[in-house]
Short mmCIF file of C-alpha atoms in Angstrom, two decimals:
data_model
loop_
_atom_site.label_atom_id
_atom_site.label_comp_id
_atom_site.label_asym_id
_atom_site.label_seq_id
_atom_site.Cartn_x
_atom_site.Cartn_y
_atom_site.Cartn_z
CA UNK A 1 -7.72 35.81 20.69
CA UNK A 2 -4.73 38.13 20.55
CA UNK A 3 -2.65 38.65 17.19
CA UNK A 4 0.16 37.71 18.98
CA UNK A 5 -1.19 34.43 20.52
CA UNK A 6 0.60 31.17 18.71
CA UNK A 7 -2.58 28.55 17.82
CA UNK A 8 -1.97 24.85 17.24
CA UNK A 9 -3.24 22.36 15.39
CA UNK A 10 -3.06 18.57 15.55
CA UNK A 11 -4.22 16.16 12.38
CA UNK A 12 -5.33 12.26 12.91
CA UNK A 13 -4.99 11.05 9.63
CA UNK A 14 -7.00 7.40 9.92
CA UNK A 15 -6.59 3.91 7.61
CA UNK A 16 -4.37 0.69 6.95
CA UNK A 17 -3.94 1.78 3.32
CA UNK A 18 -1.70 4.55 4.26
CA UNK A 19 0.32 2.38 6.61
CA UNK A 20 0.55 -0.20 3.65
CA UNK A 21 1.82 2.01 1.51
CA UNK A 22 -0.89 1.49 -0.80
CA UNK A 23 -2.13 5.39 -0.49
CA UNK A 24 -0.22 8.09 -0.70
CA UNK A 25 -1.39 10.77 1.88
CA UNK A 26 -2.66 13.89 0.36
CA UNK A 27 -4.53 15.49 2.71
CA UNK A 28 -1.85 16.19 5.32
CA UNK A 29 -0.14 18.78 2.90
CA UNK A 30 -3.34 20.52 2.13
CA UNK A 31 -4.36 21.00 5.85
CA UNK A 32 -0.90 22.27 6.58
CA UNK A 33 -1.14 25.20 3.84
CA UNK A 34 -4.46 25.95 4.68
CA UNK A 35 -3.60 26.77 8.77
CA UNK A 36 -0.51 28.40 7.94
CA UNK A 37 -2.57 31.11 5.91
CA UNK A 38 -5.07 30.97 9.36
CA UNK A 39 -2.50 31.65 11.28
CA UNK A 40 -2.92 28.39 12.90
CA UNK A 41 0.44 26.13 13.05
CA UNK A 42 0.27 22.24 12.42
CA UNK A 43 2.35 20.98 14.89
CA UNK A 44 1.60 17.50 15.10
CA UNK A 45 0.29 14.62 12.46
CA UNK A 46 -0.13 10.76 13.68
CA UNK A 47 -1.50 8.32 10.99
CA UNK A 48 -3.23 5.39 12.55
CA UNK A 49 -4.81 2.10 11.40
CA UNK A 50 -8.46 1.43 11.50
CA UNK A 51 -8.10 0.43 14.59
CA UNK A 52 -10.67 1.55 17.77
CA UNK A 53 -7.92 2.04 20.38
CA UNK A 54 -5.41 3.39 18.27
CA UNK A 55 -7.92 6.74 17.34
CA UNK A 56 -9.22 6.95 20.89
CA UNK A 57 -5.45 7.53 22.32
CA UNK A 58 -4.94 10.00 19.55
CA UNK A 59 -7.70 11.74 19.40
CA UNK A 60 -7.43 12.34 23.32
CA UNK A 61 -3.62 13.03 23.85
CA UNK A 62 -3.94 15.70 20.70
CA UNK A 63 -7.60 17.30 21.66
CA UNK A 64 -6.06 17.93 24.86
CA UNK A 65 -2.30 20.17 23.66
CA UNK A 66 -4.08 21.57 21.32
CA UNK A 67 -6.42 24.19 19.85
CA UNK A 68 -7.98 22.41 16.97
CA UNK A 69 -7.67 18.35 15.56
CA UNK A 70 -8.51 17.16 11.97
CA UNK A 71 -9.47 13.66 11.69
CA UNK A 72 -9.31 12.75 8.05
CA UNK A 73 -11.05 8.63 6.78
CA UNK A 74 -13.05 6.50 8.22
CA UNK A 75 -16.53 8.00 8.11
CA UNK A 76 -17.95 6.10 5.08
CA UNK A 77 -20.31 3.52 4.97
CA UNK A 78 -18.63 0.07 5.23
CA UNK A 79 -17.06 -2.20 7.92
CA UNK A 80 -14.15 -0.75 8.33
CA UNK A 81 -15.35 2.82 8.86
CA UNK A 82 -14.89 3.03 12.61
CA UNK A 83 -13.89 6.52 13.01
CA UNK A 84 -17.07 7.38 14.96
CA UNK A 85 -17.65 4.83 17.27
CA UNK A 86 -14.05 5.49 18.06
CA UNK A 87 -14.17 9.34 18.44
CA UNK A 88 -17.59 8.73 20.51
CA UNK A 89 -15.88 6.24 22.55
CA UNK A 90 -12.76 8.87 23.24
CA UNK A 91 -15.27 11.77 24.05
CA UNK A 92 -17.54 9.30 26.60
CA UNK A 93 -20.79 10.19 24.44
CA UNK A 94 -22.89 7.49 22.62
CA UNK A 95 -23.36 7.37 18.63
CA UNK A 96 -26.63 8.36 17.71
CA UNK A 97 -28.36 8.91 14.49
CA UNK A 98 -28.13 12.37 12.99
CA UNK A 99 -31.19 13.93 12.78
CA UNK A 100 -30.48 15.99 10.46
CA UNK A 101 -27.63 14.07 8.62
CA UNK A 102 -30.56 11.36 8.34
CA UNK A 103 -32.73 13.48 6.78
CA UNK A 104 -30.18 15.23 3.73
CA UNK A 105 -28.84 11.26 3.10
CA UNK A 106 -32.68 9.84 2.42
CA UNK A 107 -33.64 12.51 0.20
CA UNK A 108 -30.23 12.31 -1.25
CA UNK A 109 -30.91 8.78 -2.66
CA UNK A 110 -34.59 9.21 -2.83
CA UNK A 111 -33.95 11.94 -5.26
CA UNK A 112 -31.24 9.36 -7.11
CA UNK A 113 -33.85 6.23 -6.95
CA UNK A 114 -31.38 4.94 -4.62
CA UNK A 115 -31.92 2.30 -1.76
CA UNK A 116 -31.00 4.30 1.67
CA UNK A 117 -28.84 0.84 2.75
CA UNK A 118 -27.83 0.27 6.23
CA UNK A 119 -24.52 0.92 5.06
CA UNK A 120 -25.59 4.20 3.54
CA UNK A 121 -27.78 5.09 7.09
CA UNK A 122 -24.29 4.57 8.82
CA UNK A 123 -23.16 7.22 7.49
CA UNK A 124 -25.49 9.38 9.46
CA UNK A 125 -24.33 8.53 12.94
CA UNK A 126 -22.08 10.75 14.65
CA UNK A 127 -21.00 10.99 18.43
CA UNK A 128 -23.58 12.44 20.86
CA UNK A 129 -23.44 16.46 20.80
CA UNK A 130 -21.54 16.99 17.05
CA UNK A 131 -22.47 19.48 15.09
CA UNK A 132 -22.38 18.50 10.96
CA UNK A 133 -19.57 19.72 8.19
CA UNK A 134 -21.21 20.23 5.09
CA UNK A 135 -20.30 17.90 2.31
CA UNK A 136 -21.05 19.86 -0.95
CA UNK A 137 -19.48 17.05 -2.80
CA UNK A 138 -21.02 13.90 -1.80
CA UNK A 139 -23.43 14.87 0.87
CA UNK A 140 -22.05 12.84 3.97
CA UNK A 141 -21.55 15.03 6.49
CA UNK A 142 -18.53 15.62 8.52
CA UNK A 143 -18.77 16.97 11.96
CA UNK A 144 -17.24 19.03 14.53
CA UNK A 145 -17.04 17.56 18.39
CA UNK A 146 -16.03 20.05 20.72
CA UNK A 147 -12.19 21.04 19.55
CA UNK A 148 -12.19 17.68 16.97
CA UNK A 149 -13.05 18.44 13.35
CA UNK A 150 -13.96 14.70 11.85
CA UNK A 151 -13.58 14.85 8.10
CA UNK A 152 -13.57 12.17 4.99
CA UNK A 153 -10.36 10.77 3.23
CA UNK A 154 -11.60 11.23 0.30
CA UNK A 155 -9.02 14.57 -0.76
CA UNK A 156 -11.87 15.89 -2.85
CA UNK A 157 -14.15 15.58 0.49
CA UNK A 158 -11.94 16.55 2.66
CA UNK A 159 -11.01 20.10 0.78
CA UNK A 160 -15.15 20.56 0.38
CA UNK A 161 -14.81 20.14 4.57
CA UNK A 162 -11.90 22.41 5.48
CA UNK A 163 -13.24 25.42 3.25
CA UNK A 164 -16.67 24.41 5.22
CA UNK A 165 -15.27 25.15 8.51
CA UNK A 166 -12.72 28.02 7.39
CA UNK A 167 -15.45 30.41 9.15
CA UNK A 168 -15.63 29.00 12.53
CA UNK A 169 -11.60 28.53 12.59
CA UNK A 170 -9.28 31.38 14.59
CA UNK A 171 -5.92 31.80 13.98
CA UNK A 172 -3.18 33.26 15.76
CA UNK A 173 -0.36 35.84 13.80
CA UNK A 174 0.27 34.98 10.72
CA UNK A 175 3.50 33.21 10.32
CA UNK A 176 5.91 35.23 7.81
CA UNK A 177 8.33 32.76 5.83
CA UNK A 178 11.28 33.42 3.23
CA UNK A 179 12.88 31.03 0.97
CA UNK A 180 16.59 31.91 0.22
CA UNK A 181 18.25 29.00 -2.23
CA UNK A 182 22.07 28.36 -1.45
CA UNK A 183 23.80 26.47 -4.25
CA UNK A 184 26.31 24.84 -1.41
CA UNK A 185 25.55 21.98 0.68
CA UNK A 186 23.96 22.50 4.40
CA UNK A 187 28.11 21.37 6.04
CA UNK A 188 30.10 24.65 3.96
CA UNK A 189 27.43 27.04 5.66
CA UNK A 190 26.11 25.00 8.83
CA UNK A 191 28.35 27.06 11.13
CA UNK A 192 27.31 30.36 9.83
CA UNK A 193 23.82 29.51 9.74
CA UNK A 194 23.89 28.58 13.77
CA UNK A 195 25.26 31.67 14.04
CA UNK A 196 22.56 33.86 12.68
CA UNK A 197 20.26 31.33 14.13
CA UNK A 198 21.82 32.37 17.82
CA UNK A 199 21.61 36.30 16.36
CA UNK A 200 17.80 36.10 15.39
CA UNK A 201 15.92 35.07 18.41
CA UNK A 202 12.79 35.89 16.37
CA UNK A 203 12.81 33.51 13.61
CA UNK A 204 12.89 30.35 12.79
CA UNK A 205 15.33 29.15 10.40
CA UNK A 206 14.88 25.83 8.72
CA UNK A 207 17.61 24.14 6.44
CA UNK A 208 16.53 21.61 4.17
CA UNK A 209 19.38 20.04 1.68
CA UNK A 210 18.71 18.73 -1.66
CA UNK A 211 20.82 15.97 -3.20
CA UNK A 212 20.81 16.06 -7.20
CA UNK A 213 23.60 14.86 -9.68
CA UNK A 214 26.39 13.69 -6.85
CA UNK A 215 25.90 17.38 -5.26
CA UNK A 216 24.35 19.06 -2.51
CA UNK A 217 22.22 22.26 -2.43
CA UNK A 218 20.52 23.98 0.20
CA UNK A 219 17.04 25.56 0.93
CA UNK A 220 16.98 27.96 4.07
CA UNK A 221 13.19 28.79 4.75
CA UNK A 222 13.30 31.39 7.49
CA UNK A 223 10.07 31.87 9.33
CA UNK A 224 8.92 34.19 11.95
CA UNK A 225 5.29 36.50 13.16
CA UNK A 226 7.64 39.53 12.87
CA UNK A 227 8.06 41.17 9.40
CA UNK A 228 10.68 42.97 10.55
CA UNK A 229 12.70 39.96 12.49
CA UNK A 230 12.21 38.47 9.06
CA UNK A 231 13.95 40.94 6.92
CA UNK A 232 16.62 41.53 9.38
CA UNK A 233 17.46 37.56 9.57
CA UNK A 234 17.16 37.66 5.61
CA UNK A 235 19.53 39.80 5.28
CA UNK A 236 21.74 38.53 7.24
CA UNK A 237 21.74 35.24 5.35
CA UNK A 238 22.30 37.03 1.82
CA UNK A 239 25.32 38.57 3.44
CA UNK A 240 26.29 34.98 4.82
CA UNK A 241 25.94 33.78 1.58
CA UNK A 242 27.58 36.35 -0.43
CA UNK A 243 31.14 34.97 1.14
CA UNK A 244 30.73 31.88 -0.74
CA UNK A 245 30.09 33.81 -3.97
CA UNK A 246 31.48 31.95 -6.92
CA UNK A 247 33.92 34.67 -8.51
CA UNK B 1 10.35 -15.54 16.39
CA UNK B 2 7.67 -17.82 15.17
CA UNK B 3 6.04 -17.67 11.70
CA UNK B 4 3.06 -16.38 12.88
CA UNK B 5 4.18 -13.75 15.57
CA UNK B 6 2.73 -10.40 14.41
CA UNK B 7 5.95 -8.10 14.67
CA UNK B 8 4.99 -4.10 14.22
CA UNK B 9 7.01 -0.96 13.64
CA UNK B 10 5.85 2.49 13.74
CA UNK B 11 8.06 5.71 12.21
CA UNK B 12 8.79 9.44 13.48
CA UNK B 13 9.38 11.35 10.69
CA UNK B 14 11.02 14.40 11.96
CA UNK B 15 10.89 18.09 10.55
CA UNK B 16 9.11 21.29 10.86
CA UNK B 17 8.72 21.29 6.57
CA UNK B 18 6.60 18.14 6.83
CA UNK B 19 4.15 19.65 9.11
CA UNK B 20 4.43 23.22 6.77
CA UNK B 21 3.26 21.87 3.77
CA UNK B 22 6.39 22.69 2.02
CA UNK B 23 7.52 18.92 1.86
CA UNK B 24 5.21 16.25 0.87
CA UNK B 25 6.77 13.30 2.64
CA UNK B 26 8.00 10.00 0.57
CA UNK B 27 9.46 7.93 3.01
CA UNK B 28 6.38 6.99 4.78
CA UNK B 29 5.03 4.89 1.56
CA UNK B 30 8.29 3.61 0.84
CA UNK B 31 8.89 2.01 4.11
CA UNK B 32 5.42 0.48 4.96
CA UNK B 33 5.94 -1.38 1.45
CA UNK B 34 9.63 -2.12 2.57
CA UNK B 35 8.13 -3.47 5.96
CA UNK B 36 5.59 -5.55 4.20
CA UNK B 37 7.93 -7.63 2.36
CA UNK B 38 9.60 -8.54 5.60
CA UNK B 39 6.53 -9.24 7.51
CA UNK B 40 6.69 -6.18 9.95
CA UNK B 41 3.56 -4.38 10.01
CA UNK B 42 3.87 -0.54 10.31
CA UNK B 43 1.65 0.05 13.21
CA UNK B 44 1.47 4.28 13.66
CA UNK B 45 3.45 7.01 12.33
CA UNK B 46 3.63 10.28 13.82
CA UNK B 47 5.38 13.57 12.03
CA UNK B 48 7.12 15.90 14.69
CA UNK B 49 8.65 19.24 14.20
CA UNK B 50 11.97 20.30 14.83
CA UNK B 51 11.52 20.32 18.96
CA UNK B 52 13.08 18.08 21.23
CA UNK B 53 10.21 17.15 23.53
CA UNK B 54 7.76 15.97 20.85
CA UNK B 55 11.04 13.92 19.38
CA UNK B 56 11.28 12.29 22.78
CA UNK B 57 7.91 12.03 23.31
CA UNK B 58 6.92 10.21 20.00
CA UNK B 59 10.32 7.86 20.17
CA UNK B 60 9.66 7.33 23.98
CA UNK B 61 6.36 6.17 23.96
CA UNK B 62 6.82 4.13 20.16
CA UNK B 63 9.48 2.18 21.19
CA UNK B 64 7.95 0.46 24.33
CA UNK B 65 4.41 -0.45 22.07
CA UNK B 66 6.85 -2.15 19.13
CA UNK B 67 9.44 -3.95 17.93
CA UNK B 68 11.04 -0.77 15.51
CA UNK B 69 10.98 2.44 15.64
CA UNK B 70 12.66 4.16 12.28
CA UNK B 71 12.79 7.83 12.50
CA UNK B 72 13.49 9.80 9.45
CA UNK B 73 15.18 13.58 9.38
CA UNK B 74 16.83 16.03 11.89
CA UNK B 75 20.93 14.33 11.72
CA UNK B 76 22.42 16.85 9.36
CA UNK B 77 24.67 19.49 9.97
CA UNK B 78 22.60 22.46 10.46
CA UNK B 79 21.45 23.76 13.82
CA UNK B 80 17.95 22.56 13.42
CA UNK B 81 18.95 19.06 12.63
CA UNK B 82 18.06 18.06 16.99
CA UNK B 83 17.15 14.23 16.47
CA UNK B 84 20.60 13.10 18.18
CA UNK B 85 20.51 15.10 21.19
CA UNK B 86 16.76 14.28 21.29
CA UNK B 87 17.04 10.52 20.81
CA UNK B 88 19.97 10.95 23.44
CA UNK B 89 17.78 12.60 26.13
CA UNK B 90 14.99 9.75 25.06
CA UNK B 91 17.12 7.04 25.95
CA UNK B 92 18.79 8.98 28.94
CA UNK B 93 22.58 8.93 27.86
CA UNK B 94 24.79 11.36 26.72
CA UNK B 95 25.62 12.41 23.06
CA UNK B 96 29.23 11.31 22.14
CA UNK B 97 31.62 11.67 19.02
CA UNK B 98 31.20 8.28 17.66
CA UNK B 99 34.88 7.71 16.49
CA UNK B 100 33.93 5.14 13.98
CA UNK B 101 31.86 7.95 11.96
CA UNK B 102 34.12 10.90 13.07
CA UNK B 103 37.20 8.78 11.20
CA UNK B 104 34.83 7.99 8.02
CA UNK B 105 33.76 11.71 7.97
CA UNK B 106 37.03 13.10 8.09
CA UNK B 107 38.90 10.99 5.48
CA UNK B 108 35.76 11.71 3.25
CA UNK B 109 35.99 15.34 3.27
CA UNK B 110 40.00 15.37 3.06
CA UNK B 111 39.90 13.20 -0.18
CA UNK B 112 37.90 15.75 -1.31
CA UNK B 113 39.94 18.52 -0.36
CA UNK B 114 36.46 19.95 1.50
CA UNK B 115 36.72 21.84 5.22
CA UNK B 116 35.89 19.36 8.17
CA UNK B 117 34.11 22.11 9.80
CA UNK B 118 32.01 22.03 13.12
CA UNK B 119 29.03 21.63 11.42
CA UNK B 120 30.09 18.87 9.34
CA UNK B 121 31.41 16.92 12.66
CA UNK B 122 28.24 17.09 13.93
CA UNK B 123 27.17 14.64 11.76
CA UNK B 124 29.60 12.18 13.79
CA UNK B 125 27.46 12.58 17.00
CA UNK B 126 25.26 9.67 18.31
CA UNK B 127 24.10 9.04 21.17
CA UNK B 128 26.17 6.53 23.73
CA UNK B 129 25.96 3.07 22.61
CA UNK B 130 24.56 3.77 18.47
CA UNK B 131 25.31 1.40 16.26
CA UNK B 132 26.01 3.13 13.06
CA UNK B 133 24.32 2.62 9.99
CA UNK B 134 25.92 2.64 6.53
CA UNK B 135 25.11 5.68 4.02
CA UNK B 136 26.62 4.34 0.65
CA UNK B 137 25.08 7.67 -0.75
CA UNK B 138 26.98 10.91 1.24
CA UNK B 139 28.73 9.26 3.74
CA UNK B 140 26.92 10.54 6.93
CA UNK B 141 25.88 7.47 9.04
CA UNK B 142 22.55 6.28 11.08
CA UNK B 143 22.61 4.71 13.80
CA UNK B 144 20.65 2.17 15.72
CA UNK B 145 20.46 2.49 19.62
CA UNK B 146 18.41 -0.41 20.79
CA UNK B 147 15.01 -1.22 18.54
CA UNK B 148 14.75 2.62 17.07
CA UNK B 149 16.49 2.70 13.86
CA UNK B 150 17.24 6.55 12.96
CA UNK B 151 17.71 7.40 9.35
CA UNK B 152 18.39 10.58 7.31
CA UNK B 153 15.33 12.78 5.64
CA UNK B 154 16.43 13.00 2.12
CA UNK B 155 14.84 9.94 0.45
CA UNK B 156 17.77 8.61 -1.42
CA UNK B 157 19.37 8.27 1.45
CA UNK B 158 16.91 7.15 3.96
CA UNK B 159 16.33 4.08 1.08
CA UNK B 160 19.80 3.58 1.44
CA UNK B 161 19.70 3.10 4.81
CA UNK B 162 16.56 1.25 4.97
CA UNK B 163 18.77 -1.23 2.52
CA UNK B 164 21.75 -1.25 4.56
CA UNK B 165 19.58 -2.13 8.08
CA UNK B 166 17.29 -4.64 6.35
CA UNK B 167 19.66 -7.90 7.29
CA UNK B 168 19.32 -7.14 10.87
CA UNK B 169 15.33 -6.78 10.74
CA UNK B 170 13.24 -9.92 11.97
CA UNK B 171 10.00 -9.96 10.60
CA UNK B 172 6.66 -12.20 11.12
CA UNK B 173 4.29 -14.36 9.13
CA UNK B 174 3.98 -12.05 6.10
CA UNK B 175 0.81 -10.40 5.04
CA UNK B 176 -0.65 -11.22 2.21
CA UNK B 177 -3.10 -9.38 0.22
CA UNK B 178 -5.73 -9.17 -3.38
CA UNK B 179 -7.30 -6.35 -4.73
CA UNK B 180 -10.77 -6.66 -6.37
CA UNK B 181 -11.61 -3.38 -8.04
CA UNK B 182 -15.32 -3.17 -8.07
CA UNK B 183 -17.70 -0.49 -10.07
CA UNK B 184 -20.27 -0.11 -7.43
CA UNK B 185 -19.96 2.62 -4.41
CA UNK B 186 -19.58 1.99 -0.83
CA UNK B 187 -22.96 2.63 -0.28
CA UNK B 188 -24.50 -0.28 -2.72
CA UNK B 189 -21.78 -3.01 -1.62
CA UNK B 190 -20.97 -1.92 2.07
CA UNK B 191 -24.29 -4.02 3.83
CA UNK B 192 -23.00 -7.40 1.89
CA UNK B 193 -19.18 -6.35 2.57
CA UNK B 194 -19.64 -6.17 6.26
CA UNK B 195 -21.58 -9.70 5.86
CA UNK B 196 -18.37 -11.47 4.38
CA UNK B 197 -16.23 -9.22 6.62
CA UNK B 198 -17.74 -11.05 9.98
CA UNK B 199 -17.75 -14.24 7.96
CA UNK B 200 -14.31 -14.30 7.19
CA UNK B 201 -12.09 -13.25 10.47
CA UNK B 202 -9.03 -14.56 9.26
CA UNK B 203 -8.84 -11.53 7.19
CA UNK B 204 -9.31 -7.94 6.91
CA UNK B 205 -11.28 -6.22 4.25
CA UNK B 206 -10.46 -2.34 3.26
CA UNK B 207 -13.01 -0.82 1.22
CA UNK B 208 -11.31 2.18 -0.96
CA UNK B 209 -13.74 4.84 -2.17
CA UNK B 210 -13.08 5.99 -5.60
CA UNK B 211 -14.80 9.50 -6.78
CA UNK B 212 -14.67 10.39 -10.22
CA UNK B 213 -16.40 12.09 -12.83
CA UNK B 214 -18.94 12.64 -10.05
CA UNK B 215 -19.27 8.60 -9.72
CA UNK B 216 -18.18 6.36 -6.67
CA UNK B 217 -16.76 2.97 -6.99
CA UNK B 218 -14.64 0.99 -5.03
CA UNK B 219 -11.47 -0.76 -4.60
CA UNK B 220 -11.41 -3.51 -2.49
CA UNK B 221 -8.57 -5.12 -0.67
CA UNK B 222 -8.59 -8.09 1.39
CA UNK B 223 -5.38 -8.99 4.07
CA UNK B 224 -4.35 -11.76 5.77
CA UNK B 225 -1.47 -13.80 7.03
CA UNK B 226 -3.36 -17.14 5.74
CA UNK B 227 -3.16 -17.70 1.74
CA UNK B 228 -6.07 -20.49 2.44
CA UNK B 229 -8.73 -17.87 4.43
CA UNK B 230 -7.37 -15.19 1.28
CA UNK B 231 -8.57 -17.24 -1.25
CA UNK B 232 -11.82 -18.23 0.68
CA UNK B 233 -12.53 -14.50 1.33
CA UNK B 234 -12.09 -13.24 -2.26
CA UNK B 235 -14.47 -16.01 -3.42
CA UNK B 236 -17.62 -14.44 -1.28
CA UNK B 237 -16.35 -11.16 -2.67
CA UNK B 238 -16.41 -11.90 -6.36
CA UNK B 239 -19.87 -13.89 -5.71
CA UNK B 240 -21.05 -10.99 -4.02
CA UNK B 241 -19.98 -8.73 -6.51
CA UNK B 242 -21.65 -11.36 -9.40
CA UNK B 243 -24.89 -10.33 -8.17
CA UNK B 244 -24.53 -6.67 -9.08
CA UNK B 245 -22.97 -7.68 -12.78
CA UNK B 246 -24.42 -5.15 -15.44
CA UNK B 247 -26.60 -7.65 -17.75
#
């Protein structure tokens, strides 16, 4: 793949409890940081219930725009695990039992004089065709179907998973970024900013305001493949900014 | 709309810094729990960066699966704040100076002796036909064009916002919901869980893996609109769980 090529990335983050509110996502942040230092770019994150149809239409619009998609939940071993029927059901392919998977799970709880449950066994299907994650936390395998990487919820799990795959993952260019902190609000230098935006064709410039103590602040993160695009469009901005200088 | 209607809402949450890592979003959580209270389900959310054709995409196709559609980010005054024009060229009209907001803007920054610049008008676009929506924080309106409610990114004001819209929001049945926290794993509970599960269809059963201190347990959290089939469904969950006491 060339240096220059941009890669994408898509994330299916699955379960009610983060659509109740009772969860608060962690792994979409930690996927994010990870590609950007891959040189892969997240472009795209849909959280879905535990809900068959909902994963299959996600799973195939994103597999389809993009280079690589993370499922995160619903691999365990109770009811409402359905991430792998539904993933089999989006790629056409019948569960089966793991092989493999089947084999690392019994002597997993033979070793703990543990019964091997149903409910534990269902945690060694996957969809026709995967190939397993390793799980050097809790065992259960994740797996990777084609372009779809299915991993656990669990953050701890899914971290074990992503540094599992790192290997097998290829990135694009690198992207570059810069933080520059402006102590006025996004309005006083909005029209400047467009303006450098329009000059730098290269970068990307984000402008995030913060609101503390009845006053506004800004953060410009400028981003780009090109070091020297970067500096250039820095610059720029520390000049921009040095008109508002308090004196 | 009758008691028992299931109404459902998904969210874009708009912004190249959610999908960077560099934000960890917090108005996801706060609006399912907002939605809950109202009885309105929050069906999918999908996070979009800064670019106008996955904006219109994800608004397009949200709106015609359910009732609301609240978007979050992308209306400030910078040049990569694009949610207007792209919820503009979503519904197929043209973005317009909404006088209402342009008149509320300007007598806001000339009390305060502040510069109405260009970028700071910008924040009076909507698209034709918006209803504005009150920002009792910084001034800066919403707006609601048919059933997609679109809200700013900073999370003081998209609660504001999310206060000032909640009048006009129709909700269902509401969904109840207990918690049973429960010391086994997944693994030892998730054969008789899927039992009660099939027993009890007048609710829904999430099963929560907990790992610490290398140890799994469980929190378990049974939904439903009926407080009757909750309280039935909890019962066979505490039996079960009686059978596994620690003696």
């Amino acid at each position: 793949m060339s240096e220059t090529t941009k890669v994408t990335a898509a994330m299916v983050a699955i379960g009610d409890e983060l659509l109740s509110g009772r969860t608060q996502d962690k792994n979409i942040a930690h996927l994010a940081k990870f590609l950007n230092i891959k040189g892969i770019e997240l472009a795209e994150v849909r959280i879905v219930a535990d809900d068959t149809g909902a994963i299959v239409e996600a799973v195939n619009a994103l597999r389809a725009q993009h280079e690589y998609v993370f499922t995160s939940g619903g691999i365990g071993p109770t009811h409402d695990d359905i991430t792998t029927p539904a993933v089999a059901q989006a790629f056409g392919v019948p569960v089966i039992n793991h092989s493999l998977a089947f084999s690392m799970l019994q002597a997993h709880y033979k070793k703990r004089d543990m019964e091997f449950s149903t409910a534990r066994q269902k945690m060694a299907q996957t969809p026709d065709g995967a190939i397993l994650i390793e799980n050097t936390v809790s065992v259960a395998p994740g797996y990777i179907i084609e372009n779809v990487y299915v991993m656990a919820g669990i953050p701890a799990v899914f971290n074990a998973m992503i540094l599992a795959v790192e290997p097998q993952l290829t990135g694009g260019k690198i992207l570059l970024s810069s933080t520059i902190d402006c102590p006025h609000g996004e309005g006083t230098i909005g029209d400047d900013l467009a303006i450098i935006a329009r000059q730098n064709p290269e970068v990307s410039i984000g402008s995030y305001p913060r609101f503390k103590l009845q006053t506004y602040s800004t953060q410009i993160v400028i981003r780009s493949r090109s070091q020297v695009a970067l500096d250039n469009a820095c610059r720029d901005v520390e000049t921009m900014l040095s008109k508002y200088a308090i004196t």
